Each structure stands twice: as structure tokens, then as C-alpha cells.
């Protein structure tokens, strides 16, 4: 019997999804710098060189940006969203996006940024800011996010709404509201008329870290290990399902060749079911990867501070940080391999 065209098309789509390339780095730019002042550098994905950022310079998936003590920059995304980068900040853009996601995900390792989300991005719910402490899912337009060296995260909403989620609790902030979230926060509290003193908070974060580097470094290191283990489980599960899906697709292909409509439809239905589960896992892997990337970025910064000849004498707990660097770098290499596979 003749296989219907709709089912045959579905088989083709499933095969294409199975062998699609990872969406870790797209060739087209996702935006560009509109303004750069002072020292701002950028490192493109899968490169090691830092180069000076300039106005009109394009920004791509996976780029990392850092600003010096006098550096500020503005990035305009293709969907008209705007990102302003304050001094002493480091962030990455869209480092890990699954093939089924379309969003601008900004990973703020430390520092402060201001985001203005366009109507296009708002309608698609396609903009988020992640820090080592929590995630800001945008439901509104203008907001400031700060991530300091002791894990303190501040969010201030000027207009619209922003959902803040640290995996222990979440809250939705509206205009003129804000919140302060620490590594150990269990219940996120909303504060009205939230007006933080940003520079003072930044200084306090440095003082806290330098007073007990083992405390803060230990927390980040544990998060890295736990998320690595969870990521392993998800990647293994996705690989197992992909093998099962391949078997069903092969069986469907054989049934198609033999003209067995019933067996064809049954195997195709099973492949489609597994495909949906793989897509869900793909999103989970990408989300967990972004969380891990935030912790890697912060711990690498701790390592830089611990090795700085001027700052390290004042850094209590720097020896702990240095002792863990090799382990973190090893996990990071494993992490990159898992993300490529996942």
C-alpha cells in the first residue's frame, strides 16, 4: 500500500532534527556595539584573543565582553533590544542555546548591566539575564541587573515585569520594585521603591569575598560539581533516547519500503514521541549549561584575583581558590564536550 505524503514528510523532518548541527554558534551577528567608551574588550566564540570593542562592531553567538574600570558599552540586538554595560563587568551572550530555542540569553558573571527589552523580544519571551545566583526572565522592558563578587545579585525594575528565580524560590517584580538575592537565599523578597547604592554594593561584595574566599569559592565550586553531575545524567538520557529514535526511524523506513502502513505509522509515532522528549531534554541541557557557564565565569574571576600580585596579599582563602582551579578547568573541558554531544 502507498504511504501517505504527510507521514513521509514527518519521517524526513524527524531525520533532519536528529542530525541537525548544534546551535552553539550561528554565523550571522545577533547585534552590534552602538557606543563604546574607555576600555571594553571582546572575545569571539571559540577564540582566545581579546580585542578592543568599537562602535559598529558586530556581536555574535557565544561572544564574551568585559569592561575595565573606565569602560562602558552599549549593544543593540537585531530585535532592537538594548544592553548597556557598566564598568568592571564581564558577560557572555547566547553561549548555549538549544536548537529549539530562540532567545538572547545574557550571562552576567560579575558587574552591572541595564537592559531595555524590545516589543519583539517581549512578545516572544526571548530575553533573559542569568547570573551565578539567579535568573531574570523578562516580562517587561527596562531593568538593571548587578552580580557582585560575593554572589549578591540586585535587580531593579524601571518598567514592566521581571521574574527572578534562584531555583529555591521565585518572584515577579513590577515597576519601581527590586530585590537582593544571595547564594544562600531561600525565599526571594520583593522590595518597593528599591534604590540600591550600586558602587557601595560593589565595594561590599569585594570586601566580603576577600574576607573569606573559601566560603564563596567553596559554594561556587560545589555548584559546579553538582550541576556537572546533573548535566551528565541529562546528556546520557538524551543519547539513549536518540539511539532508540534512530531504531524506530530505521524500522519505519523498512516498513515504508515493504508497504506496511500499520508498522510504518506505529514506528513513526514512537519516533515522534521520543523526539518531543529529546527536545525537552535539549532545552534542559541548554539551561543547565548556561547556569554552569555562569559559575565557571565567576570562579575563573576568583582565580584571576587570587593570582593578581597586587590584590592577592589581601585575599583570604586565595590558596583554596588556587587549589581548586585545576579541578574546575578539568570540569570545564568535560562540560564543553558534553554540551557538544548534548
CSV table of C-alpha atoms in Angstrom, one decimal, residues 6-314:
chain,number,residue,atom,x,y,z
A,6,UNK,CA,2.1,13.7,5.2
A,7,UNK,CA,3.6,10.8,7.1
A,8,UNK,CA,6.6,10.6,4.7
A,9,UNK,CA,7.3,14.3,5.3
A,10,UNK,CA,7.2,13.7,9.0
A,11,UNK,CA,9.8,11.0,8.7
A,12,UNK,CA,12.0,13.4,6.8
A,13,UNK,CA,11.6,16.1,9.5
A,14,UNK,CA,12.4,13.7,12.3
A,15,UNK,CA,15.6,12.6,10.5
A,16,UNK,CA,16.6,16.2,9.9
A,17,UNK,CA,16.1,17.1,13.6
A,18,UNK,CA,18.2,14.1,14.6
A,19,UNK,CA,21.2,15.1,12.6
A,20,UNK,CA,20.9,18.9,12.8
A,21,UNK,CA,24.1,20.7,13.8
A,22,UNK,CA,24.4,22.1,17.3
A,23,UNK,CA,23.2,25.8,17.6
A,24,UNK,CA,26.2,26.8,19.7
A,25,UNK,CA,27.5,29.4,17.2
A,26,UNK,CA,25.5,30.9,14.4
A,27,UNK,CA,27.4,32.6,11.6
A,28,UNK,CA,25.2,35.7,11.5
A,29,UNK,CA,25.6,38.5,14.0
A,30,UNK,CA,22.9,39.0,16.7
A,31,UNK,CA,23.6,42.7,17.1
A,32,UNK,CA,26.4,45.3,17.3
A,33,UNK,CA,28.0,47.8,19.6
A,34,UNK,CA,26.4,51.2,19.2
A,35,UNK,CA,28.6,53.0,21.7
A,36,UNK,CA,32.0,52.2,23.4
A,37,UNK,CA,33.9,54.4,25.8
A,38,UNK,CA,37.0,53.6,27.8
A,39,UNK,CA,38.4,50.0,27.9
A,40,UNK,CA,36.0,47.4,26.6
A,41,UNK,CA,37.2,44.2,25.0
A,42,UNK,CA,35.5,41.3,23.3
A,43,UNK,CA,36.4,37.6,22.7
A,44,UNK,CA,34.6,35.9,19.9
A,45,UNK,CA,33.3,32.3,20.4
A,46,UNK,CA,35.9,29.6,20.1
A,47,UNK,CA,38.8,32.0,20.1
A,48,UNK,CA,41.3,33.0,22.8
A,49,UNK,CA,42.2,36.6,21.8
A,50,UNK,CA,40.7,39.6,23.4
A,51,UNK,CA,40.3,42.6,21.0
A,52,UNK,CA,39.2,46.1,21.6
A,53,UNK,CA,35.5,46.7,21.1
A,54,UNK,CA,34.5,49.5,18.8
A,55,UNK,CA,31.2,51.2,17.8
A,56,UNK,CA,29.5,49.3,14.9
A,57,UNK,CA,31.4,46.1,15.7
A,58,UNK,CA,29.1,43.1,15.3
A,59,UNK,CA,28.4,40.7,18.2
A,60,UNK,CA,27.9,37.0,17.6
A,61,UNK,CA,26.6,34.0,19.5
A,62,UNK,CA,29.0,33.0,22.2
A,63,UNK,CA,30.9,36.3,22.4
A,64,UNK,CA,32.3,37.3,25.8
A,65,UNK,CA,32.6,41.0,26.7
A,66,UNK,CA,34.5,42.7,29.6
A,67,UNK,CA,34.8,46.3,30.6
A,68,UNK,CA,37.6,47.9,32.6
A,69,UNK,CA,37.4,50.4,35.4
A,70,UNK,CA,36.7,53.2,32.9
A,71,UNK,CA,34.8,51.1,30.3
A,72,UNK,CA,31.2,51.3,29.2
A,73,UNK,CA,29.4,49.9,26.2
A,74,UNK,CA,26.0,49.6,24.5
A,75,UNK,CA,24.9,46.7,22.4
A,76,UNK,CA,21.8,46.9,20.1
A,77,UNK,CA,20.4,43.4,19.3
A,78,UNK,CA,18.8,42.6,16.0
A,79,UNK,CA,15.3,42.6,17.7
A,80,UNK,CA,16.0,46.2,18.9
A,81,UNK,CA,16.7,45.2,22.5
A,82,UNK,CA,19.4,47.3,24.2
A,83,UNK,CA,22.1,46.3,26.6
A,84,UNK,CA,24.2,48.8,28.5
A,85,UNK,CA,27.4,47.5,30.1
A,86,UNK,CA,28.8,49.3,33.2
A,87,UNK,CA,32.5,49.4,34.3
A,88,UNK,CA,34.1,46.3,35.9
A,89,UNK,CA,31.8,43.9,34.3
A,90,UNK,CA,32.1,40.6,32.4
A,91,UNK,CA,29.4,38.8,30.5
A,92,UNK,CA,28.7,36.3,27.7
A,93,UNK,CA,25.9,36.4,25.1
A,94,UNK,CA,24.0,33.4,24.0
A,95,UNK,CA,26.7,30.9,24.8
A,96,UNK,CA,24.4,27.8,25.0
A,97,UNK,CA,21.1,27.9,23.1
A,98,UNK,CA,19.4,24.7,22.1
A,99,UNK,CA,18.3,24.2,18.5
A,100,UNK,CA,14.6,24.6,19.6
A,101,UNK,CA,15.2,27.9,21.4
A,102,UNK,CA,15.3,31.4,20.0
A,103,UNK,CA,16.3,33.9,22.7
A,104,UNK,CA,19.0,36.4,23.7
A,105,UNK,CA,20.5,35.0,26.9
A,106,UNK,CA,23.0,37.3,28.7
A,107,UNK,CA,25.2,35.6,31.2
A,108,UNK,CA,26.5,38.2,33.7
A,109,UNK,CA,29.5,36.7,35.5
A,110,UNK,CA,30.0,39.8,37.6
A,111,UNK,CA,29.3,43.6,37.2
A,112,UNK,CA,26.2,45.5,36.3
A,113,UNK,CA,24.1,45.9,33.1
A,114,UNK,CA,20.9,47.7,32.1
A,115,UNK,CA,18.5,46.0,29.7
A,116,UNK,CA,15.8,47.5,27.6
A,117,UNK,CA,13.7,44.7,26.0
A,118,UNK,CA,12.0,45.4,22.7
A,119,UNK,CA,8.4,44.6,22.0
A,120,UNK,CA,9.6,41.9,19.5
A,121,UNK,CA,11.6,40.1,22.2
A,122,UNK,CA,8.8,40.7,24.8
A,123,UNK,CA,6.2,39.0,22.6
A,124,UNK,CA,8.4,36.0,22.1
A,125,UNK,CA,9.6,35.9,25.7
A,126,UNK,CA,13.0,35.7,24.2
A,127,UNK,CA,15.3,37.6,26.6
A,128,UNK,CA,16.8,36.6,29.9
A,129,UNK,CA,19.7,37.6,32.1
A,130,UNK,CA,21.5,34.9,34.1
A,131,UNK,CA,23.9,35.4,37.0
A,132,UNK,CA,25.7,32.8,39.2
A,133,UNK,CA,22.9,33.5,41.8
A,134,UNK,CA,19.6,33.5,39.8
A,135,UNK,CA,17.9,34.0,36.5
A,136,UNK,CA,15.9,37.0,35.3
A,137,UNK,CA,13.1,36.1,32.9
A,138,UNK,CA,11.8,39.2,31.2
A,139,UNK,CA,8.2,40.0,31.3
A,140,UNK,CA,8.7,43.7,30.9
A,141,UNK,CA,11.0,46.3,29.4
A,142,UNK,CA,13.6,48.2,31.4
A,143,UNK,CA,15.6,46.8,34.3
A,144,UNK,CA,19.1,46.7,35.9
A,145,UNK,CA,20.9,43.6,37.0
A,146,UNK,CA,24.0,43.5,39.1
A,147,UNK,CA,26.1,40.5,40.2
A,148,UNK,CA,28.8,41.1,42.7
A,149,UNK,CA,31.8,39.0,43.7
A,150,UNK,CA,30.3,37.6,46.9
A,151,UNK,CA,27.3,36.3,45.0
A,152,UNK,CA,25.0,39.2,45.8
A,153,UNK,CA,22.6,39.8,43.0
A,154,UNK,CA,20.5,43.0,42.7
A,155,UNK,CA,17.6,43.5,40.3
A,156,UNK,CA,15.8,46.9,39.9
A,157,UNK,CA,12.8,47.2,37.6
A,158,UNK,CA,12.0,50.5,36.0
A,159,UNK,CA,9.0,49.4,33.9
A,160,UNK,CA,7.2,46.2,33.0
A,161,UNK,CA,7.8,43.0,34.9
A,162,UNK,CA,10.8,40.7,35.6
A,163,UNK,CA,10.6,37.2,37.0
A,164,UNK,CA,13.6,36.4,39.3
A,165,UNK,CA,14.2,32.7,40.0
A,166,UNK,CA,17.0,31.1,42.0
A,167,UNK,CA,15.6,27.6,41.9
A,168,UNK,CA,14.7,27.7,45.6
A,169,UNK,CA,12.0,30.4,45.1
A,170,UNK,CA,10.9,32.9,42.5
A,171,UNK,CA,9.1,36.2,42.4
A,172,UNK,CA,7.8,38.7,39.9
A,173,UNK,CA,9.0,42.3,40.2
A,174,UNK,CA,7.0,45.2,38.8
A,175,UNK,CA,7.9,48.8,38.1
A,176,UNK,CA,9.8,50.5,40.9
A,177,UNK,CA,10.4,47.2,42.7
A,178,UNK,CA,13.6,45.3,43.2
A,179,UNK,CA,15.2,42.5,45.1
A,180,UNK,CA,18.5,41.4,46.7
A,181,UNK,CA,19.4,37.7,46.3
A,182,UNK,CA,22.4,36.0,47.9
A,183,UNK,CA,23.9,32.5,47.3
A,184,UNK,CA,22.0,31.2,50.4
A,185,UNK,CA,18.7,33.0,49.8
A,186,UNK,CA,15.8,30.6,50.2
A,187,UNK,CA,12.9,33.0,49.8
A,188,UNK,CA,13.2,35.9,47.4
A,189,UNK,CA,11.7,39.1,48.8
A,190,UNK,CA,10.2,42.0,46.8
A,191,UNK,CA,11.2,45.5,47.9
A,192,UNK,CA,9.3,48.5,46.8
A,193,UNK,CA,11.0,51.8,45.8
A,194,UNK,CA,14.2,49.8,45.5
A,195,UNK,CA,17.1,52.2,45.1
A,196,UNK,CA,20.4,50.5,45.8
A,197,UNK,CA,23.8,52.3,46.0
A,198,UNK,CA,25.5,50.3,43.2
A,199,UNK,CA,29.1,51.4,43.9
A,200,UNK,CA,28.8,50.7,47.6
A,201,UNK,CA,27.3,47.3,47.0
A,202,UNK,CA,30.2,46.5,44.6
A,203,UNK,CA,32.7,47.5,47.2
A,204,UNK,CA,31.0,45.4,49.9
A,205,UNK,CA,31.0,42.4,47.6
A,206,UNK,CA,34.7,42.6,47.1
A,207,UNK,CA,35.3,43.1,50.9
A,208,UNK,CA,33.2,40.0,51.7
A,209,UNK,CA,34.9,37.8,49.1
A,210,UNK,CA,38.4,38.9,50.3
A,211,UNK,CA,37.5,38.3,53.9
A,212,UNK,CA,36.5,34.6,53.2
A,213,UNK,CA,37.4,33.4,49.8
A,214,UNK,CA,37.0,29.8,50.8
A,215,UNK,CA,33.4,30.3,51.8
A,216,UNK,CA,32.3,31.9,48.5
A,217,UNK,CA,34.7,29.9,46.3
A,218,UNK,CA,33.5,26.7,48.0
A,219,UNK,CA,29.9,27.5,47.2
A,220,UNK,CA,30.6,28.1,43.6
A,221,UNK,CA,32.8,25.0,43.3
A,222,UNK,CA,30.1,22.8,44.8
A,223,UNK,CA,27.6,24.2,42.4
A,224,UNK,CA,29.9,23.4,39.5
A,225,UNK,CA,30.3,19.8,40.7
A,226,UNK,CA,26.6,19.3,41.3
A,227,UNK,CA,25.5,20.8,38.0
A,228,UNK,CA,28.1,18.8,36.2
A,229,UNK,CA,26.7,15.6,37.6
A,230,UNK,CA,23.2,16.6,36.7
A,231,UNK,CA,24.3,17.5,33.2
A,232,UNK,CA,25.9,14.1,32.7
A,233,UNK,CA,22.6,12.4,33.6
A,234,UNK,CA,20.7,14.6,31.1
A,235,UNK,CA,23.2,14.1,28.3
A,236,UNK,CA,23.3,10.3,28.9
A,237,UNK,CA,19.5,10.2,28.8
A,238,UNK,CA,19.3,12.2,25.6
A,239,UNK,CA,21.9,10.0,23.9
A,240,UNK,CA,19.9,6.9,24.9
A,241,UNK,CA,16.7,8.3,23.5
A,242,UNK,CA,18.4,9.3,20.3
A,243,UNK,CA,19.5,5.7,19.8
A,244,UNK,CA,16.0,4.5,20.4
A,245,UNK,CA,14.6,7.1,18.0
A,246,UNK,CA,17.1,6.0,15.3
A,247,UNK,CA,16.0,2.4,15.7
A,248,UNK,CA,12.3,3.4,15.3
A,249,UNK,CA,13.1,5.5,12.3
A,250,UNK,CA,15.0,2.7,10.7
A,251,UNK,CA,12.1,0.3,11.4
A,252,UNK,CA,9.7,2.9,9.8
A,253,UNK,CA,11.9,3.2,6.8
A,254,UNK,CA,11.9,-0.6,6.3
A,255,UNK,CA,8.1,-0.7,6.8
A,256,UNK,CA,7.8,2.1,4.2
A,257,UNK,CA,9.8,0.1,1.7
A,258,UNK,CA,7.7,-3.0,2.4
A,259,UNK,CA,4.5,-1.1,2.0
A,260,UNK,CA,3.4,-1.9,5.6
A,261,UNK,CA,1.3,1.1,6.6
A,262,UNK,CA,0.5,-0.1,10.1
A,263,UNK,CA,4.0,-0.8,11.1
A,264,UNK,CA,5.2,2.4,9.5
A,265,UNK,CA,2.7,4.5,11.4
A,266,UNK,CA,3.4,2.8,14.7
A,267,UNK,CA,7.2,3.2,14.5
A,268,UNK,CA,6.8,6.8,13.3
A,269,UNK,CA,4.6,7.6,16.2
A,270,UNK,CA,7.2,6.2,18.6
A,271,UNK,CA,9.9,8.2,17.0
A,272,UNK,CA,7.8,11.3,17.2
A,273,UNK,CA,7.1,10.7,20.9
A,274,UNK,CA,10.9,10.3,21.6
A,275,UNK,CA,11.6,13.4,19.5
A,276,UNK,CA,9.4,15.5,21.8
A,277,UNK,CA,11.2,14.1,24.9
A,278,UNK,CA,14.6,14.8,23.3
A,279,UNK,CA,13.5,18.4,22.5
A,280,UNK,CA,12.6,18.9,26.2
A,281,UNK,CA,15.9,17.4,27.3
A,282,UNK,CA,17.7,19.6,24.9
A,283,UNK,CA,16.2,22.7,26.5
A,284,UNK,CA,17.1,21.4,30.0
A,285,UNK,CA,20.7,20.7,28.9
A,286,UNK,CA,21.0,24.2,27.4
A,287,UNK,CA,19.5,25.8,30.5
A,288,UNK,CA,21.8,23.8,32.9
A,289,UNK,CA,24.7,24.6,30.6
A,290,UNK,CA,24.0,28.3,31.0
A,291,UNK,CA,23.8,28.0,34.7
A,292,UNK,CA,27.2,26.1,34.7
A,293,UNK,CA,28.7,28.7,32.4
A,294,UNK,CA,27.8,31.5,35.0
A,295,UNK,CA,29.6,29.6,37.7
A,296,UNK,CA,32.6,28.9,35.6
A,297,UNK,CA,32.9,32.6,34.7
A,298,UNK,CA,32.7,33.7,38.4
A,299,UNK,CA,35.2,31.0,39.6
A,300,UNK,CA,37.6,32.0,36.8
A,301,UNK,CA,37.4,35.6,38.1
A,302,UNK,CA,38.2,34.4,41.6
A,303,UNK,CA,41.3,32.7,40.1
A,304,UNK,CA,42.3,35.9,38.4
A,305,UNK,CA,42.0,37.8,41.7
A,306,UNK,CA,43.9,35.1,43.6
A,307,UNK,CA,46.8,35.4,41.2
A,308,UNK,CA,46.9,39.2,41.0
A,309,UNK,CA,50.2,40.4,42.5
A,310,UNK,CA,48.6,43.5,43.9
A,311,UNK,CA,45.3,42.1,45.2
A,312,UNK,CA,46.2,38.5,46.3
A,313,UNK,CA,48.0,39.5,49.5
A,314,UNK,CA,44.7,40.9,50.7
